[in-house]
Amino acid sequence: MNITDLTISKAHALLKDKKLSVKELTEASLARIKTVDEKVHAFLKVTEKKALEQAQAAQIRFDTGTDVNPLLGIPMSHKDIYCTKGVETTAGSNILKEYIPPYSATVVKKLEAVGAVMVGKTNLDAFAHGASTENSDFGPSKNPFDTSLVPGGSSGGSAVSVASSEVLFSTGTDTGGSIRLPASFTNTVGLKPTYGRVSRYGIIAMASSTDSPGPITKTVEDCALVLSAMAGHDKKDATSSGRLVPDYKTFLGKNIAGFKIGVPKQFFVEGLSKDVEGPVRDAIKKFEELGAKVEEVDLSYMDYALAIYYIIIPSEVSSNLSRYDGIKYGFSVERDAKFKVTDLLSVYGKSRDIGFGQEAKRRIILGTYALSSGYYDAYYKKAQKVSQLIKNDFTKVFEKYDLLLGPVSPTLPFKLGEKSGDPMQMYLADVYTTSMSLAGIPAISVPAGFTRGLPVGLQIIASHFEEGRLLQAAYAFEQATGFFETKPKL
Ligand code: GLN
């Protein structure tokens, strides 16, 4: 058995037929991490002991035939923004270094309940602010297709852990593109579900109105399996939906002939690199060959999405980060005599000054400014109104079309360091992903080919709670093209 050849469904078949034990599979995952992670830095922490204990429990379930789910015994990683009881959870930030959560996120529990095996926690831009993982306080992750390039972010470590075959799936969060972008940069499948489809409980909040937890996998079939296990109502998250979760696998293999597909003209403008446009145009042609009816559509307010996003999201970020005050969680100057800080306000100020990185500080400043009484109407309120117009545009277009297609990223994966000194350039990486986040609709990145050996993702977008249709189309495209089979040479 070579772990690089395995998907969840292939591994499941081997485990079920007793051709492979959960222990062997877990050890293969841990061994792979030992050989490749120093090159790609996907992991912040490897939880070997816990993994082997979980593997043993999973094997007993296989042997006794109890609750044999497709994820039973499958090695996975969690983005280090998911709270894991008893296991350090840093959100990629110094301010949460050594923070040990007293409880696990609902998604972590759900995946534990079906018997998936956690082998570790993955790297991210601190608090998920970023598009490259370079905002991690613990060093960036690297793109396995070329380690001088970024893997995308903020769920970069998660995507890299899957692309490098260190695990068979990972969890990410997508607030403005953080699952889709790293998936497109690493030739993996990344799904941002409808807002409310997956519980946010126990996931360290970035921007609560768009935070969307979702899976990163090697194939669309695996994506359907993991989403089925992650999704569902949670009484601990008031925004989680009560809609029944379908078995997403049942959508796979269905014909997509007759689908009406829109291609927003706002996607194909100056700024979209030819390196990305080529494969995306070919992908659109492929959908026509598969029998879909493709037309250009106009989503005129989409042009404002990025500007709106960078007002609304920092506003929420500034509020969500106010809880890190040097008292309640993580790092505190009060606990270290060398700082000689005793009065309360200095504890707050100094702990935040030392604990937060530049990007978190930038967003706190932007957000508090946009929310301040003199500017609230001009920035935050106006942004909310335009956000509603973006939502309306999508609602209208989905009355006529089943799906939309477009790029995920405007460029190929870029060099480490190329954009990290220029926040505006970095923010532009989100130009094709933020509008869906503001509208709360689902979107997936699926491998769509290569330019000069670097992966390009295709974005497929659907209306609220249409993840099934999204997966149906993604699967049809994946099976017709097979780009997912190309692995990085590590
Ligand atoms: N790159 C975007 C940002 O920095 C998206 C982040 C995310 O989805 N978590 O805000």
Short mmCIF file of C-alpha atoms and ligand atoms in Angstrom, two decimals:
data_model
loop_
_atom_site.label_atom_id
_atom_site.label_comp_id
_atom_site.label_asym_id
_atom_site.label_seq_id
_atom_site.Cartn_x
_atom_site.Cartn_y
_atom_site.Cartn_z
CA MET A 1 0.00 0.00 0.00
CA ASN A 2 1.28 3.45 -0.93
CA ILE A 3 -0.60 6.23 0.83
CA THR A 4 -0.10 8.60 -2.11
CA ASP A 5 -2.39 6.36 -4.20
CA LEU A 6 -5.19 6.29 -1.64
CA THR A 7 -8.42 8.23 -1.49
CA ILE A 8 -10.95 7.84 1.32
CA SER A 9 -13.08 5.50 -0.74
CA LYS A 10 -10.12 3.34 -1.84
CA ALA A 11 -8.79 3.13 1.73
CA HIS A 12 -12.26 2.26 3.01
CA ALA A 13 -12.53 -0.66 0.59
CA LEU A 14 -9.13 -2.00 1.71
CA LEU A 15 -10.00 -1.61 5.40
CA LYS A 16 -13.32 -3.32 4.92
CA ASP A 17 -11.79 -6.25 3.05
CA LYS A 18 -9.13 -6.57 5.78
CA LYS A 19 -6.38 -5.96 3.22
CA LEU A 20 -5.22 -3.08 5.40
CA SER A 21 -5.52 -2.38 9.12
CA VAL A 22 -6.36 1.01 10.61
CA LYS A 23 -3.03 0.87 12.45
CA GLU A 24 -1.11 0.35 9.20
CA LEU A 25 -2.96 3.22 7.57
CA THR A 26 -2.41 5.54 10.53
CA GLU A 27 1.26 4.61 10.67
CA ALA A 28 1.58 5.25 6.93
CA SER A 29 0.12 8.72 7.46
CA LEU A 30 2.47 9.45 10.38
CA ALA A 31 5.47 8.13 8.41
CA ARG A 32 4.55 10.29 5.42
CA ILE A 33 4.40 13.34 7.70
CA LYS A 34 7.87 12.47 9.00
CA THR A 35 9.33 12.31 5.51
CA VAL A 36 7.64 15.23 3.77
CA ASP A 37 6.47 17.76 6.34
CA GLU A 38 9.85 19.39 6.79
CA LYS A 39 9.62 20.37 3.11
CA VAL A 40 6.04 21.69 3.14
CA HIS A 41 5.26 22.58 6.78
CA ALA A 42 1.59 21.63 6.72
CA PHE A 43 1.48 20.74 10.42
CA LEU A 44 1.74 22.81 13.57
CA LYS A 45 1.31 19.75 15.74
CA VAL A 46 1.28 15.99 15.16
CA THR A 47 -0.81 14.04 17.67
CA GLU A 48 0.76 10.63 17.20
CA LYS A 49 -0.26 9.03 20.50
CA LYS A 50 -3.87 10.12 20.24
CA ALA A 51 -3.98 8.97 16.62
CA LEU A 52 -2.80 5.48 17.49
CA GLU A 53 -5.39 5.25 20.30
CA GLN A 54 -8.16 6.35 17.95
CA ALA A 55 -6.90 3.88 15.35
CA GLN A 56 -7.23 1.03 17.82
CA ALA A 57 -10.79 2.02 18.69
CA ALA A 58 -11.66 2.30 14.99
CA GLN A 59 -10.26 -1.17 14.29
CA ILE A 60 -12.52 -2.65 16.98
CA ARG A 61 -15.50 -1.05 15.25
CA PHE A 62 -14.44 -2.61 11.94
CA ASP A 63 -13.90 -6.00 13.52
CA THR A 64 -17.25 -5.99 15.30
CA GLY A 65 -19.11 -4.37 12.41
CA THR A 66 -20.35 -1.49 14.59
CA ASP A 67 -21.26 1.74 12.76
CA VAL A 68 -18.96 1.22 9.82
CA ASN A 69 -18.98 4.68 8.24
CA PRO A 70 -16.88 5.44 5.12
CA LEU A 71 -14.69 7.68 7.33
CA LEU A 72 -14.04 5.03 9.97
CA GLY A 73 -10.28 4.72 10.51
CA ILE A 74 -9.39 7.37 7.93
CA PRO A 75 -6.48 9.68 8.86
CA MET A 76 -7.40 13.38 8.84
CA SER A 77 -6.05 16.73 10.01
CA HIS A 78 -7.85 19.76 11.42
CA LYS A 79 -7.08 23.38 10.68
CA ASP A 80 -5.66 24.73 13.93
CA ILE A 81 -8.64 27.03 14.35
CA TYR A 82 -10.91 24.12 15.32
CA CYS A 83 -10.86 23.68 19.09
CA THR A 84 -9.68 20.21 20.06
CA LYS A 85 -10.21 19.26 23.68
CA GLY A 86 -6.90 18.81 25.47
CA VAL A 87 -4.86 19.54 22.32
CA GLU A 88 -3.21 22.95 21.87
CA THR A 89 -5.17 25.17 19.45
CA THR A 90 -3.39 28.33 18.36
CA ALA A 91 -5.32 29.75 15.37
CA GLY A 92 -1.81 30.33 13.99
CA SER A 93 -1.30 33.21 16.44
CA ASN A 94 1.21 33.82 19.22
CA ILE A 95 -1.59 35.17 21.38
CA LEU A 96 -3.07 31.66 21.60
CA LYS A 97 0.22 29.80 21.89
CA GLU A 98 -0.18 27.01 24.46
CA TYR A 99 -3.93 27.53 24.66
CA ILE A 100 -5.55 24.18 25.47
CA PRO A 101 -9.31 24.21 24.81
CA PRO A 102 -11.56 22.58 27.42
CA TYR A 103 -13.93 21.32 24.70
CA SER A 104 -13.94 20.31 21.02
CA ALA A 105 -15.69 21.98 18.09
CA THR A 106 -18.90 20.29 16.98
CA VAL A 107 -17.28 19.28 13.67
CA VAL A 108 -14.35 17.72 15.50
CA LYS A 109 -16.79 15.73 17.63
CA LYS A 110 -18.86 14.67 14.64
CA LEU A 111 -15.80 13.38 12.80
CA GLU A 112 -14.59 11.64 15.94
CA ALA A 113 -18.00 10.04 16.31
CA VAL A 114 -17.81 8.44 12.86
CA GLY A 115 -14.34 7.15 13.74
CA ALA A 116 -12.01 9.30 11.63
CA VAL A 117 -8.50 9.45 13.10
CA MET A 118 -6.97 12.86 13.86
CA VAL A 119 -3.22 12.87 13.22
CA GLY A 120 -2.61 16.56 13.85
CA LYS A 121 -3.41 20.25 13.53
CA THR A 122 -2.54 22.26 10.45
CA ASN A 123 -1.00 25.65 9.77
CA LEU A 124 -2.96 28.75 8.79
CA ASP A 125 -2.70 32.51 8.50
CA ALA A 126 -3.17 33.77 12.08
CA PHE A 127 -6.91 33.86 12.84
CA ALA A 128 -7.49 32.89 9.17
CA HIS A 129 -6.60 36.39 7.98
CA GLY A 130 -4.81 35.88 4.71
CA ALA A 131 -4.45 34.12 1.39
CA SER A 132 -1.01 32.49 1.59
CA THR A 133 -0.31 31.18 5.18
CA GLU A 134 2.47 33.77 5.40
CA ASN A 135 0.53 35.50 8.19
CA SER A 136 1.03 32.45 10.40
CA ASP A 137 3.11 33.30 13.47
CA PHE A 138 4.74 29.88 13.09
CA GLY A 139 6.17 30.21 9.56
CA PRO A 140 4.47 29.63 6.21
CA SER A 141 3.43 26.36 4.60
CA LYS A 142 4.88 25.61 1.15
CA ASN A 143 3.24 24.56 -2.08
CA PRO A 144 4.06 20.87 -2.71
CA PHE A 145 4.13 21.47 -6.50
CA ASP A 146 6.95 24.00 -6.02
CA THR A 147 8.15 24.72 -2.50
CA SER A 148 9.27 28.25 -3.42
CA LEU A 149 5.58 29.12 -3.88
CA VAL A 150 2.72 29.71 -1.43
CA PRO A 151 0.02 27.04 -1.09
CA GLY A 152 -2.76 29.64 -0.74
CA GLY A 153 -4.55 30.43 2.48
CA SER A 154 -5.77 30.71 4.98
CA SER A 155 -6.40 26.94 5.21
CA GLY A 156 -3.04 26.36 3.49
CA GLY A 157 -1.73 23.75 5.91
CA SER A 158 -4.92 21.73 5.53
CA ALA A 159 -4.75 21.77 1.73
CA VAL A 160 -1.04 20.91 1.76
CA SER A 161 -1.59 18.00 4.17
CA VAL A 162 -4.06 16.52 1.65
CA ALA A 163 -2.11 17.39 -1.52
CA SER A 164 1.06 15.86 -0.02
CA SER A 165 -0.85 12.68 0.96
CA GLU A 166 0.01 13.13 4.63
CA VAL A 167 -3.70 12.58 5.40
CA LEU A 168 -6.69 11.60 3.28
CA PHE A 169 -8.78 14.64 4.18
CA SER A 170 -8.70 17.83 6.19
CA THR A 171 -11.01 20.47 7.57
CA GLY A 172 -10.78 24.14 6.66
CA THR A 173 -12.73 27.30 7.14
CA ASP A 174 -13.77 29.72 4.41
CA THR A 175 -14.76 33.25 5.36
CA GLY A 176 -13.81 34.88 2.06
CA GLY A 177 -12.09 32.12 0.10
CA SER A 178 -9.87 30.30 2.57
CA ILE A 179 -10.90 26.79 1.53
CA ARG A 180 -11.28 27.42 -2.20
CA LEU A 181 -8.03 29.31 -2.76
CA PRO A 182 -5.64 26.79 -1.17
CA ALA A 183 -7.56 23.95 -2.87
CA SER A 184 -7.05 25.63 -6.25
CA PHE A 185 -3.32 26.20 -5.53
CA THR A 186 -2.69 22.58 -4.51
CA ASN A 187 -4.84 20.57 -6.98
CA THR A 188 -7.24 19.45 -4.25
CA VAL A 189 -11.02 19.68 -3.92
CA GLY A 190 -12.25 22.34 -1.47
CA LEU A 191 -15.87 23.08 -0.68
CA LYS A 192 -17.25 26.14 1.06
CA PRO A 193 -20.74 25.07 2.13
CA THR A 194 -23.78 27.30 2.46
CA TYR A 195 -23.49 29.54 5.55
CA GLY A 196 -25.25 27.60 8.32
CA ARG A 197 -24.87 24.15 6.71
CA VAL A 198 -21.96 23.25 9.02
CA SER A 199 -21.79 24.26 12.69
CA ARG A 200 -19.33 26.99 13.68
CA TYR A 201 -19.43 26.00 17.35
CA GLY A 202 -15.95 25.63 18.81
CA ILE A 203 -14.22 27.12 15.79
CA ILE A 204 -12.29 30.27 16.69
CA ALA A 205 -14.31 33.07 15.12
CA MET A 206 -12.94 35.22 12.34
CA ALA A 207 -16.04 36.97 10.92
CA SER A 208 -19.14 35.32 12.35
CA SER A 209 -21.51 36.32 9.52
CA THR A 210 -19.56 34.46 6.82
CA ASP A 211 -17.38 31.84 8.60
CA SER A 212 -18.06 28.55 6.80
CA PRO A 213 -16.33 25.32 7.86
CA GLY A 214 -15.86 22.75 5.09
CA PRO A 215 -13.81 19.83 3.74
CA ILE A 216 -10.62 19.63 1.68
CA THR A 217 -10.12 16.28 -0.08
CA LYS A 218 -8.38 14.60 -3.01
CA THR A 219 -11.56 13.84 -4.98
CA VAL A 220 -15.15 15.01 -5.31
CA GLU A 221 -16.44 11.67 -4.06
CA ASP A 222 -14.39 12.07 -0.88
CA CYS A 223 -15.69 15.62 -0.53
CA ALA A 224 -19.27 14.32 -0.59
CA LEU A 225 -18.44 11.76 2.10
CA VAL A 226 -16.80 14.27 4.43
CA LEU A 227 -19.47 16.93 3.95
CA SER A 228 -22.18 14.39 4.82
CA ALA A 229 -20.38 13.79 8.13
CA MET A 230 -19.66 17.47 8.91
CA ALA A 231 -23.03 19.03 8.08
CA GLY A 232 -26.15 19.32 10.17
CA HIS A 233 -28.02 21.31 12.76
CA ASP A 234 -26.32 22.15 16.03
CA LYS A 235 -28.24 23.69 18.85
CA LYS A 236 -25.01 25.29 20.03
CA ASP A 237 -24.80 27.40 16.85
CA ALA A 238 -27.90 29.55 16.49
CA THR A 239 -27.15 30.20 12.81
CA SER A 240 -26.86 26.53 11.89
CA SER A 241 -29.63 25.28 9.64
CA GLY A 242 -32.25 22.71 10.61
CA ARG A 243 -32.56 21.41 7.05
CA LEU A 244 -32.02 17.71 6.68
CA VAL A 245 -28.59 16.73 5.40
CA PRO A 246 -28.90 14.66 2.23
CA ASP A 247 -26.53 11.79 1.54
CA TYR A 248 -24.35 13.81 -0.82
CA LYS A 249 -22.95 10.69 -2.44
CA THR A 250 -26.29 10.00 -4.10
CA PHE A 251 -25.77 13.02 -6.37
CA LEU A 252 -22.61 11.61 -7.91
CA GLY A 253 -22.70 9.98 -11.33
CA LYS A 254 -25.92 11.70 -12.37
CA ASN A 255 -25.96 13.28 -15.79
CA ILE A 256 -25.56 17.04 -16.07
CA ALA A 257 -26.96 17.31 -19.61
CA GLY A 258 -29.53 20.09 -19.73
CA PHE A 259 -28.03 22.03 -16.80
CA LYS A 260 -28.23 25.76 -17.34
CA ILE A 261 -24.92 27.32 -16.44
CA GLY A 262 -24.08 31.01 -16.17
CA VAL A 263 -20.62 32.51 -16.57
CA PRO A 264 -20.46 35.95 -14.92
CA LYS A 265 -18.81 38.38 -17.30
CA GLN A 266 -17.35 40.18 -14.26
CA PHE A 267 -14.96 37.24 -13.88
CA PHE A 268 -13.19 37.74 -17.19
CA VAL A 269 -11.67 41.16 -16.87
CA GLU A 270 -8.25 42.75 -16.73
CA GLY A 271 -6.39 41.26 -13.82
CA LEU A 272 -7.30 37.69 -14.64
CA SER A 273 -4.04 36.06 -15.69
CA LYS A 274 -4.02 34.22 -19.04
CA ASP A 275 -2.38 31.34 -17.17
CA VAL A 276 -5.63 30.84 -15.27
CA GLU A 277 -8.06 31.98 -17.94
CA GLY A 278 -6.89 29.29 -20.41
CA PRO A 279 -7.71 26.25 -18.23
CA VAL A 280 -10.93 27.89 -16.95
CA ARG A 281 -12.18 28.54 -20.51
CA ASP A 282 -11.33 24.94 -21.42
CA ALA A 283 -13.28 23.78 -18.39
CA ILE A 284 -16.31 25.77 -19.46
CA LYS A 285 -16.11 24.11 -22.91
CA LYS A 286 -15.98 20.74 -21.19
CA PHE A 287 -19.29 21.49 -19.48
CA GLU A 288 -20.81 22.21 -22.91
CA GLU A 289 -19.48 18.90 -24.19
CA LEU A 290 -21.15 17.25 -21.20
CA GLY A 291 -24.47 18.67 -22.39
CA ALA A 292 -24.83 21.78 -20.23
CA LYS A 293 -26.18 24.97 -21.74
CA VAL A 294 -23.70 27.76 -21.00
CA GLU A 295 -24.47 31.48 -21.23
CA GLU A 296 -22.80 34.69 -20.11
CA VAL A 297 -24.54 36.40 -17.17
CA ASP A 298 -24.26 39.83 -15.61
CA LEU A 299 -23.76 40.20 -11.86
CA SER A 300 -23.03 43.89 -11.83
CA TYR A 301 -22.61 44.37 -8.07
CA MET A 302 -19.94 41.69 -7.92
CA ASP A 303 -17.40 44.37 -8.83
CA TYR A 304 -17.88 45.87 -5.36
CA ALA A 305 -17.58 42.61 -3.42
CA LEU A 306 -13.91 42.89 -2.51
CA ALA A 307 -14.22 46.48 -1.27
CA ILE A 308 -17.32 45.63 0.75
CA TYR A 309 -15.75 42.49 2.15
CA TYR A 310 -12.76 44.45 3.46
CA ILE A 311 -15.09 46.71 5.42
CA ILE A 312 -17.55 44.16 6.82
CA ILE A 313 -15.04 41.46 7.68
CA PRO A 314 -12.51 43.66 9.58
CA SER A 315 -15.47 45.15 11.48
CA GLU A 316 -16.45 41.70 12.70
CA VAL A 317 -12.81 40.74 13.22
CA SER A 318 -12.23 43.76 15.48
CA SER A 319 -15.18 42.70 17.59
CA ASN A 320 -14.26 39.00 17.70
CA LEU A 321 -10.64 39.67 18.62
CA SER A 322 -11.57 41.89 21.57
CA ARG A 323 -11.86 38.79 23.77
CA TYR A 324 -8.07 38.27 23.60
CA ASP A 325 -7.24 40.65 26.38
CA GLY A 326 -4.31 38.95 28.08
CA ILE A 327 -6.60 37.71 30.85
CA LYS A 328 -9.05 35.12 29.57
CA TYR A 329 -7.10 33.11 27.00
CA GLY A 330 -3.58 32.31 25.93
CA PHE A 331 -0.64 34.68 26.14
CA SER A 332 -0.44 37.26 28.93
CA VAL A 333 2.33 39.63 29.97
CA GLU A 334 0.97 39.31 33.50
CA ARG A 335 2.18 35.73 33.78
CA ASP A 336 5.77 36.62 32.90
CA ALA A 337 7.75 38.67 35.40
CA LYS A 338 10.13 39.89 32.71
CA PHE A 339 7.46 42.27 31.37
CA LYS A 340 7.07 43.98 34.75
CA VAL A 341 3.45 44.86 33.98
CA THR A 342 1.00 45.05 36.83
CA ASP A 343 -1.83 47.49 36.09
CA LEU A 344 -4.82 46.16 34.19
CA LEU A 345 -4.82 48.46 31.17
CA SER A 346 -1.16 47.77 30.53
CA VAL A 347 -1.82 44.03 30.76
CA TYR A 348 -4.49 44.40 28.06
CA GLY A 349 -2.41 46.68 25.86
CA LYS A 350 0.94 44.97 26.11
CA SER A 351 -0.45 41.41 25.79
CA ARG A 352 -2.29 42.43 22.63
CA ASP A 353 0.69 44.33 21.29
CA ILE A 354 3.00 41.36 21.68
CA GLY A 355 0.47 38.59 20.99
CA PHE A 356 -1.19 39.85 17.80
CA GLY A 357 0.63 39.95 14.47
CA GLN A 358 0.58 42.81 11.98
CA GLU A 359 -2.41 41.62 9.97
CA ALA A 360 -4.65 41.15 13.02
CA LYS A 361 -3.69 44.64 14.18
CA ARG A 362 -4.39 46.07 10.75
CA ARG A 363 -7.87 44.53 10.77
CA ILE A 364 -8.60 45.68 14.31
CA ILE A 365 -7.74 49.24 13.29
CA LEU A 366 -9.71 49.10 10.02
CA GLY A 367 -12.69 47.49 11.74
CA THR A 368 -12.92 49.82 14.72
CA TYR A 369 -12.61 52.75 12.33
CA ALA A 370 -15.46 51.51 10.11
CA LEU A 371 -17.63 50.90 13.18
CA SER A 372 -16.83 54.16 14.99
CA SER A 373 -19.81 56.45 15.45
CA GLY A 374 -18.65 59.11 12.99
CA TYR A 375 -17.95 56.64 10.18
CA TYR A 376 -20.46 53.84 10.78
CA ASP A 377 -23.02 55.13 8.26
CA ALA A 378 -20.45 55.97 5.62
CA TYR A 379 -18.64 52.62 5.79
CA TYR A 380 -20.20 49.75 7.69
CA LYS A 381 -23.85 50.55 6.99
CA LYS A 382 -23.21 51.36 3.35
CA ALA A 383 -21.21 48.17 2.94
CA GLN A 384 -24.10 46.17 4.40
CA LYS A 385 -26.48 47.73 1.87
CA VAL A 386 -24.22 46.90 -1.06
CA SER A 387 -23.76 43.39 0.33
CA GLN A 388 -27.55 42.99 0.11
CA LEU A 389 -27.43 44.09 -3.54
CA ILE A 390 -24.79 41.43 -4.22
CA LYS A 391 -27.07 38.83 -2.61
CA ASN A 392 -30.02 40.03 -4.71
CA ASP A 393 -27.94 39.68 -7.89
CA PHE A 394 -27.25 36.04 -7.05
CA THR A 395 -30.89 35.34 -6.15
CA LYS A 396 -31.99 36.70 -9.51
CA VAL A 397 -29.45 34.79 -11.52
CA PHE A 398 -30.26 31.51 -9.76
CA GLU A 399 -33.90 31.86 -10.79
CA LYS A 400 -32.69 31.09 -14.33
CA TYR A 401 -29.48 29.13 -13.90
CA ASP A 402 -28.53 25.98 -12.00
CA LEU A 403 -24.89 26.86 -11.48
CA LEU A 404 -22.24 29.47 -12.19
CA LEU A 405 -18.66 28.83 -13.31
CA GLY A 406 -15.48 30.85 -13.02
CA PRO A 407 -11.92 31.02 -11.75
CA VAL A 408 -11.01 30.74 -8.05
CA SER A 409 -7.84 32.79 -8.13
CA PRO A 410 -6.82 35.55 -10.56
CA THR A 411 -3.25 34.16 -10.72
CA LEU A 412 -1.24 30.97 -10.40
CA PRO A 413 0.32 30.24 -6.97
CA PHE A 414 2.75 33.09 -6.28
CA LYS A 415 6.23 33.21 -4.74
CA LEU A 416 6.68 33.18 -0.98
CA GLY A 417 7.35 36.80 -0.04
CA GLU A 418 6.01 38.20 -3.31
CA LYS A 419 2.92 39.81 -1.80
CA SER A 420 3.43 39.57 1.94
CA GLY A 421 4.71 43.15 2.20
CA ASP A 422 1.76 44.59 0.29
CA PRO A 423 -1.64 43.93 1.89
CA MET A 424 -3.58 45.34 -1.08
CA GLN A 425 -1.91 42.87 -3.46
CA MET A 426 -2.66 40.05 -1.04
CA TYR A 427 -6.32 41.10 -0.72
CA LEU A 428 -6.67 40.99 -4.52
CA ALA A 429 -6.18 37.22 -4.37
CA ASP A 430 -9.73 37.11 -2.93
CA VAL A 431 -11.36 38.95 -5.82
CA TYR A 432 -13.25 35.87 -7.13
CA THR A 433 -14.23 34.33 -3.81
CA THR A 434 -15.61 37.05 -1.53
CA SER A 435 -18.96 37.67 -3.25
CA MET A 436 -20.15 34.09 -2.55
CA SER A 437 -19.09 34.48 1.08
CA LEU A 438 -21.10 37.69 1.46
CA ALA A 439 -24.10 36.00 -0.18
CA GLY A 440 -23.72 32.87 1.99
CA ILE A 441 -23.92 30.52 -1.01
CA PRO A 442 -21.91 27.31 -1.57
CA ALA A 443 -18.96 27.09 -3.96
CA ILE A 444 -16.34 24.47 -4.72
CA SER A 445 -12.84 24.51 -6.19
CA VAL A 446 -12.12 21.50 -8.35
CA PRO A 447 -8.84 20.70 -10.21
CA ALA A 448 -9.05 22.11 -13.75
CA GLY A 449 -5.60 21.60 -15.21
CA PHE A 450 -2.08 22.98 -15.10
CA THR A 451 -0.11 25.89 -16.48
CA ARG A 452 3.66 25.37 -16.49
CA GLY A 453 3.19 22.54 -14.00
CA LEU A 454 1.11 24.58 -11.54
CA PRO A 455 -2.48 23.72 -10.67
CA VAL A 456 -5.51 25.83 -11.60
CA GLY A 457 -8.87 25.42 -9.87
CA LEU A 458 -12.30 25.86 -11.39
CA GLN A 459 -14.95 27.44 -9.18
CA ILE A 460 -18.48 26.08 -9.38
CA ILE A 461 -21.12 28.10 -7.53
CA ALA A 462 -24.68 27.19 -6.57
CA SER A 463 -27.64 28.65 -4.74
CA HIS A 464 -28.22 28.17 -0.99
CA PHE A 465 -28.23 24.52 0.13
CA GLU A 466 -27.55 23.21 -3.39
CA GLU A 467 -24.35 21.43 -2.38
CA GLY A 468 -25.74 18.25 -3.97
CA ARG A 469 -25.98 19.85 -7.39
CA LEU A 470 -22.54 21.40 -6.94
CA LEU A 471 -21.02 18.01 -6.20
CA GLN A 472 -22.92 16.42 -9.09
CA ALA A 473 -21.41 18.90 -11.56
CA ALA A 474 -17.95 18.80 -9.96
CA TYR A 475 -17.95 15.01 -10.15
CA ALA A 476 -19.01 14.95 -13.81
CA PHE A 477 -16.21 17.40 -14.65
CA GLU A 478 -13.62 15.55 -12.57
CA GLN A 479 -14.46 12.20 -14.14
CA ALA A 480 -14.35 13.68 -17.65
CA THR A 481 -10.94 15.29 -17.10
CA GLY A 482 -8.98 13.43 -14.40
CA PHE A 483 -6.74 16.37 -13.40
CA PHE A 484 -6.94 15.32 -9.75
CA GLU A 485 -4.73 12.35 -10.54
CA THR A 486 -1.63 14.49 -11.01
CA LYS A 487 0.32 14.45 -7.74
CA PRO A 488 3.16 16.69 -6.60
CA LYS A 489 6.61 15.08 -6.65
CA LEU A 490 7.87 15.33 -3.10
N1 GLN B 1 -8.10 35.93 2.23
C1 GLN B 1 -9.32 36.34 2.84
C2 GLN B 1 -9.02 37.25 4.01
O1 GLN B 1 -7.89 37.44 4.28
C3 GLN B 1 -10.15 35.16 3.23
C4 GLN B 1 -9.89 34.64 4.58
C5 GLN B 1 -10.76 33.47 4.95
O2 GLN B 1 -11.60 33.01 4.18
N2 GLN B 1 -10.59 33.01 6.17
O3 GLN B 1 -9.89 37.76 4.63
#
